[in-house]
Coordinates of C-alpha atoms and ligand atoms in Angstrom, one line a residue:
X1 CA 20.5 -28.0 32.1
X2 CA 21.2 -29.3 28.7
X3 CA 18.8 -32.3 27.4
X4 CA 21.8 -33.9 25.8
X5 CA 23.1 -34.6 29.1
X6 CA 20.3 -35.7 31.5
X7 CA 20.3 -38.7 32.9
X8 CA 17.0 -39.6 31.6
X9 CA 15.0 -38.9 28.9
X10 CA 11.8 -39.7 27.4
X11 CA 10.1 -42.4 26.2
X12 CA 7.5 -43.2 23.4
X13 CA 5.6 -46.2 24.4
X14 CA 3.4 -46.2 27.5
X15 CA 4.6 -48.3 30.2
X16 CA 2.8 -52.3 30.0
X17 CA 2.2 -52.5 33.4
X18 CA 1.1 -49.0 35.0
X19 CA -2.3 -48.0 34.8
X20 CA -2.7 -44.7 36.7
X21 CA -2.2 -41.4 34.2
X22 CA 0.0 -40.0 36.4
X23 CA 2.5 -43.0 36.6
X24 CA 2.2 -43.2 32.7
X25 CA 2.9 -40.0 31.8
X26 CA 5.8 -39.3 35.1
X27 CA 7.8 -42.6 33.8
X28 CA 7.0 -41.4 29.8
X29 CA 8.4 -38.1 30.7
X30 CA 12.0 -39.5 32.2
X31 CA 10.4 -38.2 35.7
X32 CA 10.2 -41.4 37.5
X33 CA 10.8 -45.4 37.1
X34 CA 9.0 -48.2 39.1
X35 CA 11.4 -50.3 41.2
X36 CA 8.3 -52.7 42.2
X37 CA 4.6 -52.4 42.3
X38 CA 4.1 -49.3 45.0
X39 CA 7.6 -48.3 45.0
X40 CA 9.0 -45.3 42.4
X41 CA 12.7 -44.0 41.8
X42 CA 12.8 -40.2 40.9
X43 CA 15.1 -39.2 38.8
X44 CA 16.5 -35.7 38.7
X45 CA 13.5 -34.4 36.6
X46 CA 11.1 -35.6 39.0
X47 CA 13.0 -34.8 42.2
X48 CA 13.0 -31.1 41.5
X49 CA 9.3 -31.4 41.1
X50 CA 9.4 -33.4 44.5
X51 CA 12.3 -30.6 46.1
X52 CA 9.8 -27.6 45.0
X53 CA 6.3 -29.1 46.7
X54 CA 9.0 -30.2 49.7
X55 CA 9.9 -26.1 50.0
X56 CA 6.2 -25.4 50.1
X57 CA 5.5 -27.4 52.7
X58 CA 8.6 -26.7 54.2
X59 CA 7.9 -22.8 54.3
X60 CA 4.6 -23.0 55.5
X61 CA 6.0 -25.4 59.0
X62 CA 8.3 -23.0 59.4
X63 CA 5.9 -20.0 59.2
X64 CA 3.7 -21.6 61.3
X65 CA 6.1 -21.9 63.9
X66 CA 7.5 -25.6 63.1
X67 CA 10.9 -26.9 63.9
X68 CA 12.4 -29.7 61.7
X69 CA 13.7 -33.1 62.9
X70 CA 14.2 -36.1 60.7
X71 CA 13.2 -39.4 62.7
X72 CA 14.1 -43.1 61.8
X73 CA 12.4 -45.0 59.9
X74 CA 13.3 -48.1 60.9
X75 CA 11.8 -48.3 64.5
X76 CA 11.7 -49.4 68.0
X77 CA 9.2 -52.6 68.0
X78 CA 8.5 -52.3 71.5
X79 CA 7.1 -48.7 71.6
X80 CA 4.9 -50.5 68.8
X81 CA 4.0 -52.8 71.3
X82 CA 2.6 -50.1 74.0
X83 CA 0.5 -48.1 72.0
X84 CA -1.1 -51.5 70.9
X85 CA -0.5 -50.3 67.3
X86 CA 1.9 -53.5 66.2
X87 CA -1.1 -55.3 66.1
X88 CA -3.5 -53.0 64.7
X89 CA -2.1 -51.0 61.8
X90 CA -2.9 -52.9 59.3
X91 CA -0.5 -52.1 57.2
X92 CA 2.5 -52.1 59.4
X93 CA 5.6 -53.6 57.4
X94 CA 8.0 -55.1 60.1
X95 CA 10.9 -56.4 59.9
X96 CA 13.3 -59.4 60.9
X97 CA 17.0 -58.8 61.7
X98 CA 19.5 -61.4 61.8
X99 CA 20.4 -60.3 65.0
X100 CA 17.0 -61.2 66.9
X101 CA 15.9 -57.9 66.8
X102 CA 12.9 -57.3 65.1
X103 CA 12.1 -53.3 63.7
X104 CA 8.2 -51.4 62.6
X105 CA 9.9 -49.4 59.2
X106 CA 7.7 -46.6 60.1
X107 CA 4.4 -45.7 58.6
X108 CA 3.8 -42.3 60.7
X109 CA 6.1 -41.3 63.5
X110 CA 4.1 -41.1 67.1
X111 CA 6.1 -44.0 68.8
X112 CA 9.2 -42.3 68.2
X113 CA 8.6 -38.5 68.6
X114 CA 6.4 -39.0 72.1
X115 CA 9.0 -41.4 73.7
X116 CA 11.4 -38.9 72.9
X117 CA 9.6 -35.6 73.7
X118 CA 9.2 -37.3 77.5
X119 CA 12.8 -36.1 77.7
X120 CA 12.5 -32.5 76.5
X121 CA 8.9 -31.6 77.6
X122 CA 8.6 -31.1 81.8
X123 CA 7.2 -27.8 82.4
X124 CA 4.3 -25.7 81.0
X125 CA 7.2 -23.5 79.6
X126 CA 8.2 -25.9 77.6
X127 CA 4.7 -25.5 75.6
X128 CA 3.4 -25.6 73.1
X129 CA 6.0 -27.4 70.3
X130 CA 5.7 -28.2 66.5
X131 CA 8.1 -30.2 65.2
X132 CA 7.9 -31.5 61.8
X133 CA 9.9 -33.6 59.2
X134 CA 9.5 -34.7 55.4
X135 CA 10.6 -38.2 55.3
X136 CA 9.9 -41.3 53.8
X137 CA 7.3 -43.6 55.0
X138 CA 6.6 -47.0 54.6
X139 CA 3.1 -48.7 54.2
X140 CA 2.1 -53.0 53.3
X141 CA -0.7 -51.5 50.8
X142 CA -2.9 -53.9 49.9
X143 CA -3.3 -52.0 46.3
X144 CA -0.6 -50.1 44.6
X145 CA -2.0 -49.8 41.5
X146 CA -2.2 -45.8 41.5
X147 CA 1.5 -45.0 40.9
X148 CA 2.8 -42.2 43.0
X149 CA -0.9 -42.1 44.7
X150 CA -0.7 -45.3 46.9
X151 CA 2.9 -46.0 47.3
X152 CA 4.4 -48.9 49.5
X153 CA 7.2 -46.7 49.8
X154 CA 6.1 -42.5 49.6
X155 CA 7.4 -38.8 50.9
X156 CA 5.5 -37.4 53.5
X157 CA 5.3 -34.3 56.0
X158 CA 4.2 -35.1 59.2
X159 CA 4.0 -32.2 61.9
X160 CA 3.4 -32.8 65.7
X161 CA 1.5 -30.9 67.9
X162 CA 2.3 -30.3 71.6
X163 CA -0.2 -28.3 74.0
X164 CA -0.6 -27.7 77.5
X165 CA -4.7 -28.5 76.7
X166 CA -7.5 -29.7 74.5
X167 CA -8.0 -25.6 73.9
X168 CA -4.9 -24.5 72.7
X169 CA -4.6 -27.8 70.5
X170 CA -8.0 -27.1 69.3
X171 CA -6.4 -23.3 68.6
X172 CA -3.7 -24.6 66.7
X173 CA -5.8 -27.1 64.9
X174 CA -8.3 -24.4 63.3
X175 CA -4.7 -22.4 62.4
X176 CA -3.3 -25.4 60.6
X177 CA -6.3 -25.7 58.3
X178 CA -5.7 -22.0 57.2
X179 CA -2.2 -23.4 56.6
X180 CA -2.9 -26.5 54.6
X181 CA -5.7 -24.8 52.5
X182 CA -2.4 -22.3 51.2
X183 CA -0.1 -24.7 51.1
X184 CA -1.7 -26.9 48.7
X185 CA -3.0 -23.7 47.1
X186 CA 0.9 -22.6 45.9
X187 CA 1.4 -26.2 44.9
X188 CA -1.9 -25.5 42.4
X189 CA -4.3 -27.5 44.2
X190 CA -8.0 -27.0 45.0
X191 CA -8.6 -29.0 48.1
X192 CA -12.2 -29.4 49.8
X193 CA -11.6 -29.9 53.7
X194 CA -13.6 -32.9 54.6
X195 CA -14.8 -34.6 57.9
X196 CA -14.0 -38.1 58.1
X197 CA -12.9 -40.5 60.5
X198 CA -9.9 -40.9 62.4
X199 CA -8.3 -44.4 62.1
X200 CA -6.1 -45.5 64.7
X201 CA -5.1 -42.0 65.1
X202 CA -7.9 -40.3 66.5
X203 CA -11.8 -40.4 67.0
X204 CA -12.5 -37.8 63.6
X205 CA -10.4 -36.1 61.4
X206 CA -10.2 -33.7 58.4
X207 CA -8.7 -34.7 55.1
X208 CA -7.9 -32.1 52.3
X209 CA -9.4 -33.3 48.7
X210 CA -9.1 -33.0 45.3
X211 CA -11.7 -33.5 43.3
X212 CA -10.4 -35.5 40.5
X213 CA -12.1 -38.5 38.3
X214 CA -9.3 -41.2 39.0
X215 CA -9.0 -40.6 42.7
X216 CA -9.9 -43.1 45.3
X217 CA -11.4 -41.1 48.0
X218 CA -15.5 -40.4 47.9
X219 CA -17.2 -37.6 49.4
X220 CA -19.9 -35.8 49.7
X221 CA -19.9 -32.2 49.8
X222 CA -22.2 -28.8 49.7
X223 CA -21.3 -26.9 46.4
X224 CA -21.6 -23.9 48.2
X225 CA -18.8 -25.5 50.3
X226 CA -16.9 -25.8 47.4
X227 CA -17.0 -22.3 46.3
X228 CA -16.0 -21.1 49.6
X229 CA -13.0 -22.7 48.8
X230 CA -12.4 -20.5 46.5
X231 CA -12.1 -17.7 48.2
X232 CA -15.8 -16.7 47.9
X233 CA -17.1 -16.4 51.8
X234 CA -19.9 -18.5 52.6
X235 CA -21.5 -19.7 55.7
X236 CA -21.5 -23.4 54.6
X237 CA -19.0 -25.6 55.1
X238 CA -20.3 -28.9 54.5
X239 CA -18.1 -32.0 53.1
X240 CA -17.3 -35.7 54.2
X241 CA -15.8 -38.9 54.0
X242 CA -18.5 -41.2 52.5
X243 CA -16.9 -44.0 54.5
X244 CA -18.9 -41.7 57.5
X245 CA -20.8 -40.0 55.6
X246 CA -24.2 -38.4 57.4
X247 CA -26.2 -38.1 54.5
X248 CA -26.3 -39.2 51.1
X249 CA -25.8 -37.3 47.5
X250 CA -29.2 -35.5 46.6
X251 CA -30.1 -35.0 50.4
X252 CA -30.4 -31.4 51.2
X253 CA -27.1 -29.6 52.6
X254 CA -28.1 -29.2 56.4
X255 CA -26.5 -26.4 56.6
X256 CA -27.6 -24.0 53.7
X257 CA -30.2 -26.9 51.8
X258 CA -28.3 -26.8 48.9
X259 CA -28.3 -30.1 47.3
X260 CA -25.8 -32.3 48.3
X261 CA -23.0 -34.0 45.7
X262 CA -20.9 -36.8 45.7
X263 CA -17.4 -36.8 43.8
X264 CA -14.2 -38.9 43.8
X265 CA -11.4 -37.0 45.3
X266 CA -7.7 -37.6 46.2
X267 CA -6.3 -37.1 49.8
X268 CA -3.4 -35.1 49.6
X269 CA -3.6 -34.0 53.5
X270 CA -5.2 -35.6 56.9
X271 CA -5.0 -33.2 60.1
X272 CA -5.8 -35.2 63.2
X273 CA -6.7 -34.3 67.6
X274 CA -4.7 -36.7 68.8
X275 CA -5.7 -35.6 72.3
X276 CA -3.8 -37.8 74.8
X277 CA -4.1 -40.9 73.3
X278 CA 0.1 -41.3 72.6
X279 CA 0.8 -38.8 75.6
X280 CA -0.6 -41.3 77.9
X281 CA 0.8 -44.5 76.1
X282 CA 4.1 -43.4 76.9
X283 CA 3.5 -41.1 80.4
X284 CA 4.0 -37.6 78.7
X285 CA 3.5 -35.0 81.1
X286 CA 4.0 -31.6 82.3
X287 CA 4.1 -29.2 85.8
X288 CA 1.7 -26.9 85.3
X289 CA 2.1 -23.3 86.7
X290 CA 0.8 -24.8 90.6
X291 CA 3.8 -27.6 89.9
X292 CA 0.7 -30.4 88.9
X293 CA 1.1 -33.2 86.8
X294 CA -1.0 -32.6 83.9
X295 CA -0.9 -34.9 80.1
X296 CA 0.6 -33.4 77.3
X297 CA -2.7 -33.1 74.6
X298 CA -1.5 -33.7 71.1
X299 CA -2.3 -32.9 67.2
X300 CA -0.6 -34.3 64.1
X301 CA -0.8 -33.5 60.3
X302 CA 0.2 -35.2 57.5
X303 CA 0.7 -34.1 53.9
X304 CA 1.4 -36.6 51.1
X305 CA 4.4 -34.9 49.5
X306 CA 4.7 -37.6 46.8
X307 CA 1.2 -37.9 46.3
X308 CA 0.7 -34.3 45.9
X309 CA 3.0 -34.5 43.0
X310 CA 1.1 -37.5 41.5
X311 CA -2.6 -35.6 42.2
X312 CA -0.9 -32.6 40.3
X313 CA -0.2 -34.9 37.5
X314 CA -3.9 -36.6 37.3
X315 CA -5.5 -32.5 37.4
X316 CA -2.9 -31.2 35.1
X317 CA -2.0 -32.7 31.9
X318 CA -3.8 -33.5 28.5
X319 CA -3.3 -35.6 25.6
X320 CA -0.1 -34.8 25.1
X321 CA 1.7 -35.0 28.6
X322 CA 1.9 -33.1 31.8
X323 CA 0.9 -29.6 32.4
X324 CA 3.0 -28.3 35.6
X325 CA 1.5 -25.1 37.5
X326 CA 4.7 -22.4 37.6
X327 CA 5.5 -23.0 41.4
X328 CA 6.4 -27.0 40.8
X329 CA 7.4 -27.5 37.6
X330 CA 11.2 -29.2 37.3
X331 CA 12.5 -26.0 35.0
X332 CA 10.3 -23.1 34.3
X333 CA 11.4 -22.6 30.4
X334 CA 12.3 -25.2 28.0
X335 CA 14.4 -23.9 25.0
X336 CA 14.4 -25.7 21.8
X337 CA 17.0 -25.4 18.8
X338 CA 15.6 -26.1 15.7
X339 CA 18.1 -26.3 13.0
X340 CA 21.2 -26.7 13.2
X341 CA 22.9 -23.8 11.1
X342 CA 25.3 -21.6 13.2
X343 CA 23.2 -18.7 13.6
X344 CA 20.5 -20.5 15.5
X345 CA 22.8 -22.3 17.8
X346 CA 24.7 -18.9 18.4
X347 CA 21.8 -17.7 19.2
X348 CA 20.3 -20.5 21.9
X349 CA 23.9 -20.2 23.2
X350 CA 22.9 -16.6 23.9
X351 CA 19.2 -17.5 25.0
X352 CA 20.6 -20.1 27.6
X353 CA 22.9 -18.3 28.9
X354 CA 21.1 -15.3 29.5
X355 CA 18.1 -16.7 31.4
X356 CA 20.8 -18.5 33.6
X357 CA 22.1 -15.7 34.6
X358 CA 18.9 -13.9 35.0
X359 CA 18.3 -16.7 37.5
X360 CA 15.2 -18.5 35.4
X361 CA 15.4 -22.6 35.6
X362 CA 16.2 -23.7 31.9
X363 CA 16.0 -26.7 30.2
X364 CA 17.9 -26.8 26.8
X365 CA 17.2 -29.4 24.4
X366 CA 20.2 -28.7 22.2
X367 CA 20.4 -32.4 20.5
X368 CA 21.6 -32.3 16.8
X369 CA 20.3 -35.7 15.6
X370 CA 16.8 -34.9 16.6
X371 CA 13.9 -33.6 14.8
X372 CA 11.8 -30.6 15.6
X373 CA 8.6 -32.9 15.6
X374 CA 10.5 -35.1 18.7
X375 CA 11.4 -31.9 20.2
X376 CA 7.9 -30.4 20.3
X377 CA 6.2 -33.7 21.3
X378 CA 9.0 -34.1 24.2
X379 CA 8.3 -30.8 25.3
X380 CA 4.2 -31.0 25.6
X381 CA 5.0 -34.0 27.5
X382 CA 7.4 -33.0 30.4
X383 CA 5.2 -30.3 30.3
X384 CA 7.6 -26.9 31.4
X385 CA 5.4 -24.1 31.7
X386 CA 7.1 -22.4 28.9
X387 CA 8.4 -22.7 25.2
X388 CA 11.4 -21.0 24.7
X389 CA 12.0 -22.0 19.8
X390 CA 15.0 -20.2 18.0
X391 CA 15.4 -21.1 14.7
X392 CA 16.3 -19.4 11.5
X393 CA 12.6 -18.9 10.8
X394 CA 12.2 -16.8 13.9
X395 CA 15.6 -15.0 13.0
X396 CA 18.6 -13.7 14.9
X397 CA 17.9 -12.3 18.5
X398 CA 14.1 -13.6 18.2
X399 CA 12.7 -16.2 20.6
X400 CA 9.2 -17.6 19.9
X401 CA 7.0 -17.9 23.4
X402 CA 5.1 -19.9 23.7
X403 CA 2.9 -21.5 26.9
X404 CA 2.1 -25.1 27.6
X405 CA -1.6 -25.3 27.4
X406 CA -2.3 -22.7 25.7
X407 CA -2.1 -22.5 21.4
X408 CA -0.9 -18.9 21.1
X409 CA 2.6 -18.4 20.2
X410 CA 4.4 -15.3 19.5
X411 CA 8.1 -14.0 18.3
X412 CA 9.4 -11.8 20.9
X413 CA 12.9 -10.6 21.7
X414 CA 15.1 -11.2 24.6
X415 CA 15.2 -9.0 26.2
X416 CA 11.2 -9.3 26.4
X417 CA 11.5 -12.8 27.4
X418 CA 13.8 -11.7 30.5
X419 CA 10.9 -9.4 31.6
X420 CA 8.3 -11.6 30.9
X421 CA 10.6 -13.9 33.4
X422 CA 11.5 -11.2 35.7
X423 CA 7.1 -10.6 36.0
Ligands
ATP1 P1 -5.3 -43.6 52.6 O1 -6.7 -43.4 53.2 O2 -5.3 -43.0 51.2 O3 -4.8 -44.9 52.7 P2 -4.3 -42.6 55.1 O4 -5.6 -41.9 55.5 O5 -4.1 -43.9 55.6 O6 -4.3 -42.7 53.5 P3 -2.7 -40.8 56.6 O7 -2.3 -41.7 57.7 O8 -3.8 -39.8 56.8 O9 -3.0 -41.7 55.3 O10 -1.4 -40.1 56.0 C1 -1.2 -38.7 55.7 C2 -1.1 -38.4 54.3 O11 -0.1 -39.2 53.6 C3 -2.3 -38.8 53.5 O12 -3.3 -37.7 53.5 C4 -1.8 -39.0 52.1 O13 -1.7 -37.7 51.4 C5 -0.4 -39.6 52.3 N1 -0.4 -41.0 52.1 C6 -0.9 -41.9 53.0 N2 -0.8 -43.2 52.5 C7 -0.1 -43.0 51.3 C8 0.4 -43.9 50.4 N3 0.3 -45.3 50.5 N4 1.0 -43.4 49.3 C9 1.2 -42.1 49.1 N5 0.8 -41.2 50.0 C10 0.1 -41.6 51.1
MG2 MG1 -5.7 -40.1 56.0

């Protein structure tokens, strides 16, 4: 992609009325723009950082046995009505046809998957089932102050469990947090799985954290815990919600008496036992193998796709703008031309096309009426893992490397570069 043509491109001032890092720095960088408070546009920088975290997720459901659907958003009020939840989600935005009809514009998707599934589930042999779908969901949040953290308006991937008994959902559940540990490891985030409470969904849950300054999530968690995390096997596995918190920071860790910390995290992930709570709202049953009527026991699991990208944001970036882990960023080399004399633009030509070929995701900033200074200060800020400089300084067939975060360059060939791409 050339620089000179993208739709949008970067911006100097900070925006006046964001004051999350991430939404600063994702609208600085041409990545997104705010339609109205909890509500984002992403332009075609920042949707191929929301596309790649999408494939993640959408690798990982499929792996894990998931089939894809994509479910309306805009809702049957009445299935609202049976599962009591049109009264009790709180933030339920509903809304008013002309026609007398009146819609939920869907926050998660039970009342429309269970309905349905009554017509596809009938026989133990049709169990279990994971169905899945990335989709946009809409939620009346009180606070949308966070940018892409606390939308109104946000991506999601929600998965639905079906199981022939508390068991095998119970089976499936432990699976899934193996899954979502990896997932949001290969998007570049450290999560700390954390017991907390279930909402309308479900009596308790687990929620997958990042620990990060700005987040608006507490919990307390065992250190130990935390290292575990890391790959490091350890027999404690304390964290929670401090909205249900059992003990307090300082307290000793009942399971291995380290001492107990509290941090501020994000949630990027929720996993819930739905049991038969929506199975037996909407009469969805089975024939086991005797030909007896048994309920349907459930699980669901959310990830927040576009608040993933946003958490990313607030634990990668410094001063000058965004750092992007390899596996999300929108391009994984940015190429900039210095000067403008014919052997260095020759030689980008040459660069670009190569690496295209080669299959690496380029950015080229190849504008003539900007100055190296703008070009380096454009490139900390999108923050593309690496710096791709030709110039007449680093002379003909050179390239200097260089990667984001890191000070080092160096002035390597090509062909180097296509290995080093190829690695
Ligand atoms: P929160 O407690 O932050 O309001 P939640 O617990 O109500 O979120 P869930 O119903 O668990 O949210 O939704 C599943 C996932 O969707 C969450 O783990 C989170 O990553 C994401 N999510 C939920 N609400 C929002 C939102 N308003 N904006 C962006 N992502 C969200
Ligand atoms: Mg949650």
């Amino acid at each position: 992609m050339k620089y000179s043509q993208l739709f949008a491109k970067t911006t100097k001032q900070d925006p006046r009325d964001e004051v999350s890092i991430n939404a600063k720095l994702l609208i600085r960088a041409g990545f997104i723009r705010k339609e109205v408070a909890g509500v984002y546009n992403f332009l075609p920088l920042g949707l191929r950082v929301l596309n790649k975290i999408s494939q993640i997720v959408r690798e990982e459901m499929n792996a894990a046995g998931g089939q894809e659907v994509l479910l309306s958003a805009l809702q049957n009020s009445q299935s609202w009505q049976k599962t009591g939840r049109w009264k009790s989600f709180d933030v339920l935005f509903k809304v008013k046809s002309q026609y007398k009809m009146e819609y939920a514009l869907g926050p998660t998707h039970e009342e429309v998957l269970v309905p349905m599934a009554v017509e596809f589930i009938s026989s133990y042999r049709d169990l279990p089932l994971y169905l899945y779908q990335i989709q946009v969901k809409f939620r009346d949040e009180p606070r949308a102050k966070s940018g892409l953290l606390r939308g109104r308006e946000f991506l999601m991937k929600d998965l639905y469990s079906f199981h022939t008994d508390e068991a095998a959902m119970f089976a499936f559940y432990e699976k899934m947090k193996k899954v979502y540990k990896k997932t949001f490891e290969r998007m570049g985030l450290k999560t700390i799985e954390t017991k907390a409470a279930g909402g309308t969904f479900s009596a308790f849950s687990h929620e997958y954290q990042v620990i990060c300054e700005s987040g608006e999530d507490e919990i307390i968690y065992c250190p130990s815990f935390a290292k575990a995390t890391d790959g490091k096997p350890s027999g404690c596995h304390f964290a929670e919600n401090t909205e249900i918190a059992s003990r307090r920071a300082n307290e000793e860790c009942p399971v291995c008496k380290s001492k107990l910390r509290q941090v501020k995290t994000i949630e990027v992930g929720n996993i819930f036992p739905l049991r038969d709570k929506y199975s037996k709202a909407f009469g969805l049953t089975y024939k086991d193998q005797r030909g007896k009527d048994q309920v349907v026991t459930m699980g669901c699991y959310g990830i927040g796709i576009s608040r993933a990208m946003g958490a990313i944001v607030e634990v990668y970036h410094d001063d000058r703008g965004i750092i992007w882990p390899r596996s999300v960023a929108p391009y994984q080399a940015h190429l900039i031309t210095i000067d403008n004399s014919q052997l260095t633009i020759d030689s980008s030509k040459e660069v670009y096309q190569k690496l295209q070929k080669a299959g690496v995701e380029i950015l080229w900033d190849d504008q003539e009426e900007v100055s190296a200074g703008e070009k380096f200060a454009d490139c900390d800020l999108i923050g593309i893992p690496v710096r791709l400089v030709v110039s007449k300084k680093v002379g003909k067939g050179k390239v200097e490397w260089k990667e984001r975060g890191k000070e080092k360059t160096s002035v390597i060939d090509l062909d180097e570069v296509l290995r080093r791409f190829k690695d």
